mmCIF file of C-alpha atoms in Angstrom:
data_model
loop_
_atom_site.group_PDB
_atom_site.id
_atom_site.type_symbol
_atom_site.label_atom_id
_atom_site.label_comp_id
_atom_site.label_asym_id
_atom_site.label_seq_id
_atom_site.Cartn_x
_atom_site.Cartn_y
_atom_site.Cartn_z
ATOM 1 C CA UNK A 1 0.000 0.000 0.000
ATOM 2 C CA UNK A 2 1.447 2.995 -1.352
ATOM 3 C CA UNK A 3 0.405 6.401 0.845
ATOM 4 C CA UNK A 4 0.837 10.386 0.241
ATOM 5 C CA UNK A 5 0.998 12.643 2.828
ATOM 6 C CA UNK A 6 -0.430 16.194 2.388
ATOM 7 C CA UNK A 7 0.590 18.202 5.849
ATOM 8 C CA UNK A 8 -1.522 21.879 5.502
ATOM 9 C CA UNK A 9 -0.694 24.853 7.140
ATOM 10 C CA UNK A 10 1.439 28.356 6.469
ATOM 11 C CA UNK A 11 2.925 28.518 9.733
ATOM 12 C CA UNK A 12 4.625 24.825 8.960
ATOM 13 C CA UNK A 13 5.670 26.518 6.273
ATOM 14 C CA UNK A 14 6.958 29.494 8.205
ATOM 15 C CA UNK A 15 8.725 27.501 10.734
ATOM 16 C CA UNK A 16 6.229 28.686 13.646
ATOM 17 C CA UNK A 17 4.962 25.053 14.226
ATOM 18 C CA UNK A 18 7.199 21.996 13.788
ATOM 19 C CA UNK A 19 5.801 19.218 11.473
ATOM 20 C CA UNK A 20 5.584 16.416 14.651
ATOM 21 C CA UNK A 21 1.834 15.069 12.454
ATOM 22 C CA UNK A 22 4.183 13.918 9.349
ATOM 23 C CA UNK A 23 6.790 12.352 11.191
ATOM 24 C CA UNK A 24 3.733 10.306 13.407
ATOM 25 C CA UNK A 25 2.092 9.712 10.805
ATOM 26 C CA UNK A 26 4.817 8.532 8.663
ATOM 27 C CA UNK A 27 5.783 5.997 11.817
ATOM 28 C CA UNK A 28 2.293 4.685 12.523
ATOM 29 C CA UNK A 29 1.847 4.013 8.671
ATOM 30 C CA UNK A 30 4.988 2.488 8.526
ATOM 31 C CA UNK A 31 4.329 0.118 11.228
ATOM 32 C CA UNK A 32 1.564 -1.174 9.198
ATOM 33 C CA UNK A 33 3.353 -2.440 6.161
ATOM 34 C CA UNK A 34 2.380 1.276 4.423
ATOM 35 C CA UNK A 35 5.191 3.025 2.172
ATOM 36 C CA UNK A 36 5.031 6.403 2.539
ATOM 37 C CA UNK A 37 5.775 7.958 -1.312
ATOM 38 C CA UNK A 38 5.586 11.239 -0.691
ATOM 39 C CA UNK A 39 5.349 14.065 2.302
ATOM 40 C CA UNK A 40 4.239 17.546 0.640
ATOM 41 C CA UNK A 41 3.706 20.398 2.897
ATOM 42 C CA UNK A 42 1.428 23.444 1.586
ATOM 43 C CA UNK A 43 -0.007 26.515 2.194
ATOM 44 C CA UNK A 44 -3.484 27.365 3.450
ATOM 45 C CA UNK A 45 -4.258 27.645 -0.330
ATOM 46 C CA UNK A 46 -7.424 26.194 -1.544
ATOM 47 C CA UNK A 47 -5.922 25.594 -5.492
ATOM 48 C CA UNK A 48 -2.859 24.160 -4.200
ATOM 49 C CA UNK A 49 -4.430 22.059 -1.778
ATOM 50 C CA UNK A 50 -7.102 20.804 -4.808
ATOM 51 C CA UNK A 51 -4.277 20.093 -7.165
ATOM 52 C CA UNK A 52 -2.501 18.495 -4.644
ATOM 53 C CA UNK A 53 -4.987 16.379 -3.386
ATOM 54 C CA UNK A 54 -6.267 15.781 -7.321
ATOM 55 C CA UNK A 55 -2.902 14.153 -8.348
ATOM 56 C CA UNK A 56 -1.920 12.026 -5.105
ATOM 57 C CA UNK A 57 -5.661 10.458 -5.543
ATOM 58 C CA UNK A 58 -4.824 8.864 -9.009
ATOM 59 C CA UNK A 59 -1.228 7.518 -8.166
ATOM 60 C CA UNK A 60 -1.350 6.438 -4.747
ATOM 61 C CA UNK A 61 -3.558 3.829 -3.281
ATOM 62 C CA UNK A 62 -4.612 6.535 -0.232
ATOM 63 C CA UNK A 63 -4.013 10.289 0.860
ATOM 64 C CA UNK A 64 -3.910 11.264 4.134
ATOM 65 C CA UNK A 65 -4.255 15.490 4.881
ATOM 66 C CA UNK A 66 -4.014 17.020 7.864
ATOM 67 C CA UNK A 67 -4.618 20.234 9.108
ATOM 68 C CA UNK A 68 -7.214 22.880 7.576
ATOM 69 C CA UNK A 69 -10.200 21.539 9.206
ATOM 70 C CA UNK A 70 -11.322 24.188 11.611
ATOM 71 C CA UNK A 71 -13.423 27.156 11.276
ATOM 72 C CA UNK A 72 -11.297 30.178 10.565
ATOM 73 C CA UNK A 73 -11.475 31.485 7.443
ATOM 74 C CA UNK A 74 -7.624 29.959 6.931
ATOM 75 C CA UNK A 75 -9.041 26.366 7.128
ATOM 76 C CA UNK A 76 -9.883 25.426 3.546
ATOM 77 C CA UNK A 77 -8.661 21.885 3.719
ATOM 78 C CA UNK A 78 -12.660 20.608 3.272
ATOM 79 C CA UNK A 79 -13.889 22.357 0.544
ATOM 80 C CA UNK A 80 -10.149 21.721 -1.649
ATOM 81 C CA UNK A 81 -10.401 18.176 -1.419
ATOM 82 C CA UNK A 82 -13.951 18.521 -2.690
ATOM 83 C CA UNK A 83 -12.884 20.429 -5.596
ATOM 84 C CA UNK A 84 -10.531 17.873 -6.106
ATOM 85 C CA UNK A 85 -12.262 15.014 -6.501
ATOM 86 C CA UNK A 86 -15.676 17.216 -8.229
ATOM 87 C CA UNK A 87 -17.839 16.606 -5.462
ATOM 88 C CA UNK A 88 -20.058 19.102 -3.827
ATOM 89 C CA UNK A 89 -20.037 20.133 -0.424
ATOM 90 C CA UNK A 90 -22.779 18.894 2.040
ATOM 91 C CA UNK A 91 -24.475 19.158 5.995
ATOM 92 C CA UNK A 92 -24.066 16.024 8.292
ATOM 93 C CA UNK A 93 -27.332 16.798 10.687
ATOM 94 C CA UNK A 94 -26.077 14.045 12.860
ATOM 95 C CA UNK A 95 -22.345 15.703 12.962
ATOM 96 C CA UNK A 96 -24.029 19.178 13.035
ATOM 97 C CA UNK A 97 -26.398 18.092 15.664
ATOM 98 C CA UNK A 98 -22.941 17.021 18.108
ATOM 99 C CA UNK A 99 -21.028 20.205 17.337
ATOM 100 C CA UNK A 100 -24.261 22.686 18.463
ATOM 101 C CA UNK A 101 -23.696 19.942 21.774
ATOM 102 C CA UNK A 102 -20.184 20.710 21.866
ATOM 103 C CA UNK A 103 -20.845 24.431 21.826
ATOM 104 C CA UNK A 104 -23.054 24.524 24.426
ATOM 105 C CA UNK A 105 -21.399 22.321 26.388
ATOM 106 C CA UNK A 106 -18.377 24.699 26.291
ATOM 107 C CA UNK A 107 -20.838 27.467 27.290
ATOM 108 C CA UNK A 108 -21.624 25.384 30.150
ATOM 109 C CA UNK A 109 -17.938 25.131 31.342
ATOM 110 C CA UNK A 110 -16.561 28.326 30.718
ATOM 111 C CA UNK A 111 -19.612 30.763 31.193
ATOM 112 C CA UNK A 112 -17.094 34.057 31.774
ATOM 113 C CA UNK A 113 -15.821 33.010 28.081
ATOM 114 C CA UNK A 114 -19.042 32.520 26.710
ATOM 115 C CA UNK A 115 -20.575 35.792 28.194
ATOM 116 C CA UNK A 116 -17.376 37.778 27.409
ATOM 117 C CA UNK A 117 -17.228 36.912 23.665
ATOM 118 C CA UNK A 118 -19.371 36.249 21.014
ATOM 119 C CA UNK A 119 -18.421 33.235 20.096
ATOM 120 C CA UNK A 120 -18.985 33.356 15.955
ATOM 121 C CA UNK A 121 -19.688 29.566 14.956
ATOM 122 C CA UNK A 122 -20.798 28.755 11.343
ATOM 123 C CA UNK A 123 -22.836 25.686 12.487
ATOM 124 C CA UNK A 124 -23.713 24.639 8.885
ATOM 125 C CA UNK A 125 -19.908 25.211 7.593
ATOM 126 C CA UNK A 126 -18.225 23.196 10.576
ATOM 127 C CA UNK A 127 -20.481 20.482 10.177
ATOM 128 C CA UNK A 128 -20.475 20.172 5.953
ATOM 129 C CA UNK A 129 -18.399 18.027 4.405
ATOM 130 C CA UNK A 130 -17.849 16.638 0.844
ATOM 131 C CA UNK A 131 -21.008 14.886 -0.094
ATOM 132 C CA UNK A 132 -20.587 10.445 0.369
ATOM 133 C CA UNK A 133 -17.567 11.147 2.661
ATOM 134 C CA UNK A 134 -17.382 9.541 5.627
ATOM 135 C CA UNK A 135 -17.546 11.634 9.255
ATOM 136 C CA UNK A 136 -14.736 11.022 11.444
ATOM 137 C CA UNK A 137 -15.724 12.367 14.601
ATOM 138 C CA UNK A 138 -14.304 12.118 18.294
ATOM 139 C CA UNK A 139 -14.918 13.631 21.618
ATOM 140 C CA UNK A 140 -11.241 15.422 21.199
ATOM 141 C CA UNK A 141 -12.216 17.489 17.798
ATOM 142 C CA UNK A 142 -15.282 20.058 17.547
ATOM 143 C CA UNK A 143 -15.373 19.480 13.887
ATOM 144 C CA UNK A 144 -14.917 16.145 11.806
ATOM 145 C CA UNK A 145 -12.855 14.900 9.498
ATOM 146 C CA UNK A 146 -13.936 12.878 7.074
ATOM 147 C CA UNK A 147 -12.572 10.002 4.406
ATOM 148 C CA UNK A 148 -13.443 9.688 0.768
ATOM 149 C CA UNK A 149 -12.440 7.956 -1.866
ATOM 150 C CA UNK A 150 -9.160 7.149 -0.731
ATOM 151 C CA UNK A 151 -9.044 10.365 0.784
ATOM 152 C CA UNK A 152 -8.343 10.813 4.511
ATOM 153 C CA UNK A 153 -8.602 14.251 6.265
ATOM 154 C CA UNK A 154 -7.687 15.175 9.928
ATOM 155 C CA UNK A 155 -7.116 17.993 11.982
ATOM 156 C CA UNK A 156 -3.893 19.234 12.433
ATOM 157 C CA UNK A 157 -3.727 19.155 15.933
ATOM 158 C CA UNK A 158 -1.404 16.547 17.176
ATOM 159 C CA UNK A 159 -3.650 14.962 20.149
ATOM 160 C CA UNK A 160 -6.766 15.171 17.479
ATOM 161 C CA UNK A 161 -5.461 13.568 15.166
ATOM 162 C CA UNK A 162 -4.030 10.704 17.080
ATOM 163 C CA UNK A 163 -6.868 10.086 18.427
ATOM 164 C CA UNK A 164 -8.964 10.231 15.143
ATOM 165 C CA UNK A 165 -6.323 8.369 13.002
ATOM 166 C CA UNK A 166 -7.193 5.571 14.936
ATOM 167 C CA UNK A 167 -10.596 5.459 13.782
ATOM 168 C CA UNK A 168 -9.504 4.560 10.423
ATOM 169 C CA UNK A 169 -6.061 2.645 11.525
ATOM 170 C CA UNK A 170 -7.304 -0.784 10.387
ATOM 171 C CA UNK A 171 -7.789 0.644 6.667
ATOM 172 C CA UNK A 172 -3.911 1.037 6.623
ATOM 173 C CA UNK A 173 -2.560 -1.988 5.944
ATOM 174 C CA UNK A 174 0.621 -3.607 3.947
ATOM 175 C CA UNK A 175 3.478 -6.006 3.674
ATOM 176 C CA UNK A 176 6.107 -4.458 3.945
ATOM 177 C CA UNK A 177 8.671 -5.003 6.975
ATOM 178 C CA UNK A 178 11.885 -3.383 8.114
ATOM 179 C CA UNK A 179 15.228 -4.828 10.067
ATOM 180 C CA UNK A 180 18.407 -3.037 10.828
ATOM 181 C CA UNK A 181 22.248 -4.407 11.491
ATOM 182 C CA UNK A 182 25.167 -2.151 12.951
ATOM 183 C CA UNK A 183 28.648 -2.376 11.839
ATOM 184 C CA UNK A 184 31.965 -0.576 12.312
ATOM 185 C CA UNK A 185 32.552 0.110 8.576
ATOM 186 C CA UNK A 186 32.370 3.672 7.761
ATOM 187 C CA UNK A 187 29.476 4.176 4.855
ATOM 188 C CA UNK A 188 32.003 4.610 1.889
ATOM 189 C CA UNK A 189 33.166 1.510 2.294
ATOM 190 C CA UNK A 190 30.039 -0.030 2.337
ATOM 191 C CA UNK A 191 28.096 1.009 -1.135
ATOM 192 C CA UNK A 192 29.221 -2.408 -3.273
ATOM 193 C CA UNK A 193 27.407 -4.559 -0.222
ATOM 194 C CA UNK A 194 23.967 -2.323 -0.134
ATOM 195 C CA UNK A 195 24.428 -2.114 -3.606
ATOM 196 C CA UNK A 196 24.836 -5.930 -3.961
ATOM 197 C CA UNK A 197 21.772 -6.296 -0.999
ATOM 198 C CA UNK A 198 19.435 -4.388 -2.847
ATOM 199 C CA UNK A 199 19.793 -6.009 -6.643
ATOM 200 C CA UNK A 200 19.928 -9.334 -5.296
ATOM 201 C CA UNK A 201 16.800 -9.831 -3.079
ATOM 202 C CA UNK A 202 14.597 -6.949 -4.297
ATOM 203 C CA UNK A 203 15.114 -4.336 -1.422
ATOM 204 C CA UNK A 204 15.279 -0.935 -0.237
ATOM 205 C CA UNK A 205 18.385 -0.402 1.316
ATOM 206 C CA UNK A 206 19.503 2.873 3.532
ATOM 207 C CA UNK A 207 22.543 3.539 5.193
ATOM 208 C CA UNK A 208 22.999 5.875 8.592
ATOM 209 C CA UNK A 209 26.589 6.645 9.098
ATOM 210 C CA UNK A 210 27.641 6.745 12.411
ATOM 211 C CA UNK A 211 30.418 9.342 13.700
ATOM 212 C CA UNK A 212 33.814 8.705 14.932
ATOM 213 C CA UNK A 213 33.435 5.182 16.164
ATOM 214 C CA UNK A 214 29.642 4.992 16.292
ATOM 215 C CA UNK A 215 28.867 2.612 13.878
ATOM 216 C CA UNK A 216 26.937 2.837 10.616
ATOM 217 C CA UNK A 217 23.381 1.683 10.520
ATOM 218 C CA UNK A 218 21.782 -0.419 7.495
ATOM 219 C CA UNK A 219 18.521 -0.632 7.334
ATOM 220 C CA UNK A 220 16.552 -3.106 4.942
ATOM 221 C CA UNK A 221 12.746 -3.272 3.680
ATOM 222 C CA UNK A 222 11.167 -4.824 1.609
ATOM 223 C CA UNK A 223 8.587 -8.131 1.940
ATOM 224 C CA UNK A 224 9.405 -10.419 4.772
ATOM 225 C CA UNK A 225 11.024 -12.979 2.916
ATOM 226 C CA UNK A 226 13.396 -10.513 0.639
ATOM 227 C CA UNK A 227 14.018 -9.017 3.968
ATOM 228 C CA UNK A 228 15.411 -11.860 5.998
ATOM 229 C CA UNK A 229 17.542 -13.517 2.794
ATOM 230 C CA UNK A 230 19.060 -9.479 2.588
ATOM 231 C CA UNK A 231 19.815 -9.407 6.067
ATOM 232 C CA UNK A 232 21.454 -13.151 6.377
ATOM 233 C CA UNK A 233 23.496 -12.573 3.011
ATOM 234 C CA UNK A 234 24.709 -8.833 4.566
ATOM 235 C CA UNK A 235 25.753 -10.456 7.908
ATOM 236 C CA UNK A 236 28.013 -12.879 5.775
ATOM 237 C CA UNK A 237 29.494 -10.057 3.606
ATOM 238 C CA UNK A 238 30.010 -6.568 6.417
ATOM 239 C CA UNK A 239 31.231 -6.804 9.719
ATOM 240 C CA UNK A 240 28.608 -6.705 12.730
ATOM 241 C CA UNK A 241 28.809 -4.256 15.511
ATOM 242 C CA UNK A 242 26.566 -3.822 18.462
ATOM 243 C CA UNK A 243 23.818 -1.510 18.348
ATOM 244 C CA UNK A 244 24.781 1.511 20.163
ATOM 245 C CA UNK A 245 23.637 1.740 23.865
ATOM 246 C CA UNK A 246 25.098 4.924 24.982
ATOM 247 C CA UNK A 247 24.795 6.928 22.632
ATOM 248 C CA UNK A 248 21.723 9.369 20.084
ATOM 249 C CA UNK A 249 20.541 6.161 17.657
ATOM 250 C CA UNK A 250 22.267 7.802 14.202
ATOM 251 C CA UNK A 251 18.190 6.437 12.047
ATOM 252 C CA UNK A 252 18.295 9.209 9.968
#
């Protein structure tokens, strides 16, 4: 299973928020057999986002977008991914029904807030969403998110979308596995055994050099099988260190 990643938001792009949803994201998926293809992060651009969205569809087997989804006038994320795949947008009365509960219930908690401000919420606007999508809806979010199509969006606040992502987890499946061996050799050495690993059994084959004497980490994927004949045929041909204990894990 092949997956895009669309991360949203101008102040990603500015460097005001790090980007801790892709790297999740790109962990969790890979723990389920996903390859990640492609991480793209855009502006709060409603053509971009469209034409973004619009390509990813027809070469990957799913796109998952995050961030967009609230009700500022910023958060275009629903309505792009409509354009993009030519669907109109429409009102979930069951989701609208829970966010006018969520409202009040926030009245209810915080009545100084509620009487202080006028709090301006487009009840129809949070709660549309492109028409045969799918709500995704949790206690943690006041709006949804929705799937469609392939298409997977979710907010782009971290604890929201953890918590929604696993709605959907089960949908994210594949077979491919990872394994990793240390060893002393610095990386130069090294490129006519990953180069050997990958051609022979069909693999994807990094390297993570180490510095000084940390050593260099290889990491193999690919199916199970072409992953375990890589990995016995690289322990014959490199030298095997340790895994460092002591020291920052040199992944990449």
């Amino acid at each position: 299973m092949d997956v895009a990643l669309v991360t949203v938001g101008d102040e990603l792009l500015a460097g005001d928020t790090a980007n801790t949803n892709a790297t999740w994201l790109c962990r969790r998926l890979t723990e389920r057999g996903v390859t990640v293809t492609r991480v793209l992060t855009i502006p709060d651009d409603r053509r971009v986002i469209a034409d973004a969205v619009r390509d990813f569809s027809t070469a990957f087997d799913a796109v998952v977008v995050t961030g967009g989804l609230g009700g500022t006038p910023d958060d275009v994320t629903k309505v792009a991914v409509a354009d993009a795949l030519d669907r109109e947008m429409v009102i979930d009365g069951d989701v609208k029904a829970g966010i006018i509960e969520k409202a009040e219930a926030y009245a209810d908690q915080y009545p100084d807030l509620a009487d202080a401000y006028d709090l301006d919420v487009d009840f129809d606007a949070q709660a549309a969403i492109p028409a045969g999508a799918r709500p995704l809806v949790t206690d943690e979010s006041f709006g949804p998110g929705f799937a469609v199509d392939g298409v997977y969006a979710f907010p782009g606040i971290p604890d929201e979308l953890h918590v929604m992502f696993e709605l959907v987890v089960e949908e994210f499946d594949g077979t491919v596995v990872s394994d990793s061996l240390y060893t002393p050799a610095p990386e130069g050495a090294l490129n006519d055994r990953l180069t050997g690993a990958r051609d022979r059994f069909d693999v994807s084959v990094g390297s993570y050099p180490g510095k000084g004497r940390i050593p260099t980490r290889i990491k193999v994927s690919g199916t199970p099988a072409a992953v375990e004949e890589a990995m016995a045929w690289l322990r014959e041909h490199v030298d095997v260190a340790e895994p460092p204990t002591d020291v920052a894990d040199n992944s990449g």
